[in-house]
Coordinates of N, CA, C and O in Angstrom, one line a residue:
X130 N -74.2 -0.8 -38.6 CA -75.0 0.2 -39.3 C -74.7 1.6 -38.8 O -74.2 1.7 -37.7
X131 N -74.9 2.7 -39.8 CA -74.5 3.8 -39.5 C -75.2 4.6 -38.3 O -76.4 4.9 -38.2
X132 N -74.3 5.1 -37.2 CA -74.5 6.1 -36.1 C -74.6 7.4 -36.1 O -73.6 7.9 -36.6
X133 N -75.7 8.2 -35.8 CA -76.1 9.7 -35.9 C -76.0 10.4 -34.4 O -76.8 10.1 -33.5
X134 N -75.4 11.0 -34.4 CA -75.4 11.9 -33.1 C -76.2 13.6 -34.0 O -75.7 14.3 -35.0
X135 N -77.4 13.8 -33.2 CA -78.1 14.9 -33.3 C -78.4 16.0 -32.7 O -79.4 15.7 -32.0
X136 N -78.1 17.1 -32.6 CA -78.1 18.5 -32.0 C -79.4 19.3 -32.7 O -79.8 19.3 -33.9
X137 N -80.1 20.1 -31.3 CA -81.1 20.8 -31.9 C -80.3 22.1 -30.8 O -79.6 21.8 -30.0
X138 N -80.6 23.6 -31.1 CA -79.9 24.4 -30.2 C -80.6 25.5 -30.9 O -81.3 25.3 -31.9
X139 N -80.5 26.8 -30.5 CA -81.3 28.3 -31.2 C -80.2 29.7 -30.6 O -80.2 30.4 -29.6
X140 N -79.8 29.6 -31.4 CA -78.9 30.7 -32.0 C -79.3 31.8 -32.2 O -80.4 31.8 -32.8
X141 N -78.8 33.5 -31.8 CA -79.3 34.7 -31.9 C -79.1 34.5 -33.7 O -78.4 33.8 -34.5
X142 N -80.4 35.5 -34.0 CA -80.5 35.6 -35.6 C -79.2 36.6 -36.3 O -79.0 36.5 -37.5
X143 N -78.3 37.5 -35.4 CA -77.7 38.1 -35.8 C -76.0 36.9 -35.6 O -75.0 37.4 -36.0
X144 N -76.1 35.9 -35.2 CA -74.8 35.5 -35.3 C -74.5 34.3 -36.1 O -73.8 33.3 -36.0
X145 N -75.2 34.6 -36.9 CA -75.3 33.0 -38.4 C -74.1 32.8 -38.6 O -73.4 31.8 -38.6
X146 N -73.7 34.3 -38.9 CA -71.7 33.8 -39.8 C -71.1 33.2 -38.0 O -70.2 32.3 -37.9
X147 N -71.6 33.8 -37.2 CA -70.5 33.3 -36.1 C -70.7 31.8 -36.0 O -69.8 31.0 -36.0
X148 N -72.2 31.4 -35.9 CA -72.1 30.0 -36.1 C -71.5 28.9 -37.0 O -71.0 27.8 -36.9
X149 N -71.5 29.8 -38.0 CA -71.0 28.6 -39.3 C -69.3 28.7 -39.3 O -68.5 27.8 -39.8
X150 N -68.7 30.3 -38.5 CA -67.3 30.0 -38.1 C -67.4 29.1 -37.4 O -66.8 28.2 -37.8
X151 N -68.1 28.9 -36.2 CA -67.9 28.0 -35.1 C -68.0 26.4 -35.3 O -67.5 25.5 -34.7
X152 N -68.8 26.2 -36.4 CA -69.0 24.9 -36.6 C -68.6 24.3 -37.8 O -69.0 23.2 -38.2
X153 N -67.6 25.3 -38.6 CA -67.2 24.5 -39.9 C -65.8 23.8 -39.5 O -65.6 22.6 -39.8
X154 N -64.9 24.5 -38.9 CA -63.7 23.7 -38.2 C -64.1 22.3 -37.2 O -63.4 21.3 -37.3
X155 N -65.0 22.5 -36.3 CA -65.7 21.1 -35.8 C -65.7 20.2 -36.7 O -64.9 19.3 -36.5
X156 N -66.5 20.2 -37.7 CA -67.1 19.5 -38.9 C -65.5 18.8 -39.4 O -65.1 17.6 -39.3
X157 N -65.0 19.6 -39.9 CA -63.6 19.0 -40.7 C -62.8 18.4 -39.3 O -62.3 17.4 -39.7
X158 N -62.6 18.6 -38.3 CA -62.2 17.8 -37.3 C -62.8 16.3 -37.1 O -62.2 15.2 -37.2
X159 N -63.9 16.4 -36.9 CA -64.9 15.2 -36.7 C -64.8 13.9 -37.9 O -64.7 12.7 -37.8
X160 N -64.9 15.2 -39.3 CA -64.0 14.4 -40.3 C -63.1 13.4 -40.6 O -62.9 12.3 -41.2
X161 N -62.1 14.8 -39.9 CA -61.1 13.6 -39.9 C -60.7 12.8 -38.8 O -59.5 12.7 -38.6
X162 N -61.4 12.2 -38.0 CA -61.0 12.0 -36.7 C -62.3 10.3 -37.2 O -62.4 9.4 -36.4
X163 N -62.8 10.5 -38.0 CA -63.7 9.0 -38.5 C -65.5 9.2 -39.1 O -66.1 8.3 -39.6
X164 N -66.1 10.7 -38.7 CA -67.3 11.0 -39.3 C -67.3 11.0 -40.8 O -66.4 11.4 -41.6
X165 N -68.6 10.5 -40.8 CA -68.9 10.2 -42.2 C -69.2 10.9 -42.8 O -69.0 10.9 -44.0
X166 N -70.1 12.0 -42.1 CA -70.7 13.2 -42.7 C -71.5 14.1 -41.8 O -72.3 13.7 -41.0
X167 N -71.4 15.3 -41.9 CA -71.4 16.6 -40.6 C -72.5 17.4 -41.9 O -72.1 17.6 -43.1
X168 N -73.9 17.9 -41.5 CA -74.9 18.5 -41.7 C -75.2 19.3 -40.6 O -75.3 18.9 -39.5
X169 N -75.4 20.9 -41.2 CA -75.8 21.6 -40.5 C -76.8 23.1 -41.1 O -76.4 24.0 -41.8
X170 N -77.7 22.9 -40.7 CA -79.2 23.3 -40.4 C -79.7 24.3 -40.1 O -79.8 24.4 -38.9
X171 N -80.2 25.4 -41.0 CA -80.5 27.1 -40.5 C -81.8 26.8 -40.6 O -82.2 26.4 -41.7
X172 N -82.7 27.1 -39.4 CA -84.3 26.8 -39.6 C -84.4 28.0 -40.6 O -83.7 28.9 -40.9
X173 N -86.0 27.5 -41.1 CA -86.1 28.5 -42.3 C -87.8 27.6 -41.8 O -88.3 27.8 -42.9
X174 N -88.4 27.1 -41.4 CA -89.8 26.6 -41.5 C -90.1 25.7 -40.5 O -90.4 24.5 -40.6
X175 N -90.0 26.4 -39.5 CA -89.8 25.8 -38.1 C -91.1 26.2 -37.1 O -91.0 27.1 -36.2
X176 N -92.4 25.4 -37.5 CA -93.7 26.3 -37.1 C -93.8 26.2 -35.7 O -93.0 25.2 -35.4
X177 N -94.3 26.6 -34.6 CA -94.8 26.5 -33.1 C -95.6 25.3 -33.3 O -95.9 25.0 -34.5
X178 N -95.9 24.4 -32.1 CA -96.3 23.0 -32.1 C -97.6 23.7 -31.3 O -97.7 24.8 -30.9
X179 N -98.6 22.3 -31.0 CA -99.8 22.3 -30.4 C -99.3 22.1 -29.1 O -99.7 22.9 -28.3
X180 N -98.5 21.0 -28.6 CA -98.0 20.7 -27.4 C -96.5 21.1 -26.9 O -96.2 21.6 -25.8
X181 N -95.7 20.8 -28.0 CA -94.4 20.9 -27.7 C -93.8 21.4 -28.9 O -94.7 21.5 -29.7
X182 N -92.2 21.8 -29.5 CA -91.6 22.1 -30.6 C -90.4 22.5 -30.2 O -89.9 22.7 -29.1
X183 N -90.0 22.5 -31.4 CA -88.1 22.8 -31.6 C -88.0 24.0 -30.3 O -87.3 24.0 -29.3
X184 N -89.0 25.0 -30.6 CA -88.5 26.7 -30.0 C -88.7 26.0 -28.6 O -87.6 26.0 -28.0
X185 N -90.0 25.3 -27.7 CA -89.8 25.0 -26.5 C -88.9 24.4 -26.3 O -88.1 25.0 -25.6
X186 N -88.3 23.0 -26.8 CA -87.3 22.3 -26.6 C -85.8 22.7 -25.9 O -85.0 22.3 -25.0
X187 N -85.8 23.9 -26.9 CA -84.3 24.7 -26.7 C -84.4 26.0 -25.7 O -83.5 26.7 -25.2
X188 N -86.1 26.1 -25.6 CA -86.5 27.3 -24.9 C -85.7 28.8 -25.8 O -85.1 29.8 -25.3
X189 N -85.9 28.4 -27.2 CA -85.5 29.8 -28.1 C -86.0 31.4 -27.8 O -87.2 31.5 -27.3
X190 N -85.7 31.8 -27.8 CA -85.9 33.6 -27.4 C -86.7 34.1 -28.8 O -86.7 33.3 -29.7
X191 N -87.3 35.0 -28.9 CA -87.9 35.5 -29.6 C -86.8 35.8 -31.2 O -87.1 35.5 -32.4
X192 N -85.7 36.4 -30.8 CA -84.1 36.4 -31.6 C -83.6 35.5 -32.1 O -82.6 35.8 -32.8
X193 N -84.0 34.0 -31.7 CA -83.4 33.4 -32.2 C -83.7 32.3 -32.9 O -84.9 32.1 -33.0
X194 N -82.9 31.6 -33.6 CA -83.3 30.4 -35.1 C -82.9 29.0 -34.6 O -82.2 28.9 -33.6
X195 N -83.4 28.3 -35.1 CA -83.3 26.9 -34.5 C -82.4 26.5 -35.9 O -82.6 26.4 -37.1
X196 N -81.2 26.2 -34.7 CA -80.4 25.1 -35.7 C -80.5 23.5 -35.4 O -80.4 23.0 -34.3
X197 N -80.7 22.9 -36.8 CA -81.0 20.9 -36.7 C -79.4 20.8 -37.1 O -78.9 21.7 -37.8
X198 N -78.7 20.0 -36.8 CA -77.5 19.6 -37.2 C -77.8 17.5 -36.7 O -78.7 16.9 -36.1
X199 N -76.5 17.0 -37.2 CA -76.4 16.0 -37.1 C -75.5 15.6 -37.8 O -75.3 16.1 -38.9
X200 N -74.4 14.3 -37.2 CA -73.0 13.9 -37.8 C -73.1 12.5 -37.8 O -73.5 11.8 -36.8
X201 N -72.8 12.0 -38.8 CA -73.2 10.5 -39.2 C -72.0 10.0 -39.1 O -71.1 10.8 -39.3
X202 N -71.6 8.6 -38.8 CA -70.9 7.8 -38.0 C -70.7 6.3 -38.8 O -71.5 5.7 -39.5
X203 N -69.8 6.1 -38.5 CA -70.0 4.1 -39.7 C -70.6 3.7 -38.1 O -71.6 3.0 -38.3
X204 N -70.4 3.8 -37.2 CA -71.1 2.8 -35.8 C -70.7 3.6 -34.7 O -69.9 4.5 -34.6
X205 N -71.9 3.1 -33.7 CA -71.0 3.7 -32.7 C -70.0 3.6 -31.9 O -70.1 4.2 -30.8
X206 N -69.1 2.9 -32.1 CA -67.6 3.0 -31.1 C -66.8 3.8 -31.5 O -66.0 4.3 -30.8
X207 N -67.2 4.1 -33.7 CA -66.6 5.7 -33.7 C -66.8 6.4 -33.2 O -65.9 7.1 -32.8
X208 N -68.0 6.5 -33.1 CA -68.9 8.3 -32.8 C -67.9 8.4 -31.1 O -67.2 9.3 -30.7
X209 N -68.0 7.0 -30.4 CA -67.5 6.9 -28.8 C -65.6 7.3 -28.7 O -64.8 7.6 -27.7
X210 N -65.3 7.1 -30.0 CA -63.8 7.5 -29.8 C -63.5 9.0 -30.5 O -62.5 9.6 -30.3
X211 N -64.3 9.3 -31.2 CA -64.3 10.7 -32.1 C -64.9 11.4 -31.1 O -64.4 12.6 -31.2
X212 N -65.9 11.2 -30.0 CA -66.2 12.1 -28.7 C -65.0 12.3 -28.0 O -64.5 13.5 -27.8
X213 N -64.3 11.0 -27.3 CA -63.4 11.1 -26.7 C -62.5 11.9 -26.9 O -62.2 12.8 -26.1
X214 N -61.9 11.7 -28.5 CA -60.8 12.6 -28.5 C -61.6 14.4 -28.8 O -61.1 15.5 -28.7
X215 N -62.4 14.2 -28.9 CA -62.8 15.5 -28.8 C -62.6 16.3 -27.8 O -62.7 17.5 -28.0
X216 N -62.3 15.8 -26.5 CA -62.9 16.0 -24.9 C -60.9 16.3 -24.8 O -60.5 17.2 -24.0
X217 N -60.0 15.5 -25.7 CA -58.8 15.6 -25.2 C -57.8 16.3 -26.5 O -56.7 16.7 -26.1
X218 N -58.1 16.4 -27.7 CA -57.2 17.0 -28.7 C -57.2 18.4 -28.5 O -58.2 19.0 -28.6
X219 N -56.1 19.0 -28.3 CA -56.0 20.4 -28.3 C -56.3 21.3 -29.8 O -56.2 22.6 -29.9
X220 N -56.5 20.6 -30.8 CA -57.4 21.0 -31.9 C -58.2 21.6 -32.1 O -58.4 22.3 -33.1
X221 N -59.2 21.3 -30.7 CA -60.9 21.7 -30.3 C -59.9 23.3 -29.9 O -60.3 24.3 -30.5
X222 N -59.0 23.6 -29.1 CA -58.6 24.7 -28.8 C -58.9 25.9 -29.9 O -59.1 27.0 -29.3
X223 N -59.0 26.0 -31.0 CA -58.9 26.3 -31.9 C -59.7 26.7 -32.8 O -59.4 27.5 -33.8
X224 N -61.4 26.1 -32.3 CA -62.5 26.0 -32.9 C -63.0 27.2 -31.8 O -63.2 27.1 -30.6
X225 N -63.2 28.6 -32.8 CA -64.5 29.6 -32.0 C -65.5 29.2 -31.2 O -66.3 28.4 -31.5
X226 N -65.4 30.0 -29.5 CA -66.2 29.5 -28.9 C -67.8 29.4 -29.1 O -68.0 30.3 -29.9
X227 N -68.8 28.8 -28.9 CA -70.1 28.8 -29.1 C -71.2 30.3 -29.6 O -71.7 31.0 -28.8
X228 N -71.2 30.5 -30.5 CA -72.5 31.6 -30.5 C -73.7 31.4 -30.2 O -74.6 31.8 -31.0
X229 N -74.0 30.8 -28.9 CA -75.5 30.7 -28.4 C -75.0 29.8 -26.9 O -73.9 29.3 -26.4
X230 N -76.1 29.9 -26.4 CA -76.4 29.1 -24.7 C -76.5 27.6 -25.1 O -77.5 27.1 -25.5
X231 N -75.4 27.1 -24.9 CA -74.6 25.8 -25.4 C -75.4 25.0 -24.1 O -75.1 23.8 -24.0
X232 N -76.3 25.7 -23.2 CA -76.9 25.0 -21.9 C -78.2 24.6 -22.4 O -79.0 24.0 -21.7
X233 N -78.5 24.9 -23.2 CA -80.2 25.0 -24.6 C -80.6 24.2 -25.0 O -81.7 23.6 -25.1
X234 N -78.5 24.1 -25.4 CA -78.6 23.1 -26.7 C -79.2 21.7 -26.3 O -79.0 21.2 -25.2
X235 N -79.9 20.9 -27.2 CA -80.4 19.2 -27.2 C -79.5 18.2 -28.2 O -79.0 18.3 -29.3
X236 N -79.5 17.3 -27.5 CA -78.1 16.7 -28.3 C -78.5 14.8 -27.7 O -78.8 14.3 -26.7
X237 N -78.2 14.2 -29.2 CA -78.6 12.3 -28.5 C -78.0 11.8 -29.6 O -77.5 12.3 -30.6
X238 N -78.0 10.3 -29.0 CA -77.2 9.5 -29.8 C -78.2 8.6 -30.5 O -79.4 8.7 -30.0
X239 N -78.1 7.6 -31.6 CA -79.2 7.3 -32.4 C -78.8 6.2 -33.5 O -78.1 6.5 -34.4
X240 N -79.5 4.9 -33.3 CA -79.0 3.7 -33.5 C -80.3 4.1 -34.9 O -81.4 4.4 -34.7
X241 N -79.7 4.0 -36.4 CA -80.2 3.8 -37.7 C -81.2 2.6 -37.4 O -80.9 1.5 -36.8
X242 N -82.2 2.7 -37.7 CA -82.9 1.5 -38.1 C -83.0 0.9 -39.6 O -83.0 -0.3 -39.9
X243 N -83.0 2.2 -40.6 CA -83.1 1.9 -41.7 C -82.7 3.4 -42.4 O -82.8 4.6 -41.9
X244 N -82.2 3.1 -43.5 CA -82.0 4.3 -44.6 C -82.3 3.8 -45.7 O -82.1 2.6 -46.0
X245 N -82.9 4.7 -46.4 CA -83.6 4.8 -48.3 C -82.8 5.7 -49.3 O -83.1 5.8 -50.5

C-alpha cells in the first residue's frame, strides 16, 4: 500500500518564489527516481492551537508561513531507495539551497492505513 513521507517546516513570508524554486526540481527528481506524487503546501489557514500547532512544532517566527508538503510512494522500499539516492545523485547538486532553517523543519515516514 501506498507510502507518504511528510514535511511540516515555516519559511520567511518574503521567500515563497525562493521556496517553490527550491522545491520544484526536488519534486521532478523524486519523480523520476519512483514518487508517485510530490504536494506542496502554502499555509493560508493555519490557526494557533490550545496546547500545541504547526507554528510551535517548527518554532515559526512571527515572518513566517507554514509549509505542509508530502510525497507519496507505491511502498516503502521506494520511498528507502529514492532517499538513498537522494543522499548520493549529484542531481540534488543542482536543486537551490533551502529558503528557511531546514533545522525547524518536521519530517516522518507513514504507513497508509486507508485512502477514499
Amino acid at each position: 500500500m501506498t507510502y507518504v513521507e511528510g514535511f511540516v517546516a515555516a519559511v520567511p513570508r518574503a521567500n515563497k518564489q525562493l521556496y517553490i524554486d527550491h522545491a520544484r526540481p526536488g519534486a521532478e527528481l523524486f519523480l523520476q527516481w519512483g514518487a508517485t506524487r510530490v504536494v506542496e503546501n502554502w499555509g493560508d489557514d493555519v490557526p494557533p492551537g490550545e496546547q500545541t500547532d504547526f507554528q510551535r512544532a517548527v518554532q515559526a517566527k512571527d515572518d513566517e508561513v507554514i509549509v505542509f508538503s508530502w510525497i507519496e510512494y507505491p511502498d516503502k522500499a521506494t520511498r528507502d531507495a529514492v532517499k538513498a539516492r537522494m543522499m548520493e545523485d549529484p542531481a540534488m547538486d543542482t536543486i537551490p539551497d533551502m529558503p528557511f532553517d531546514g533545522a525547524r523543519m518536521i519530517f516522518g515516514g507513514f504507513a497508509t492505513l486507508f485512502s477514499v
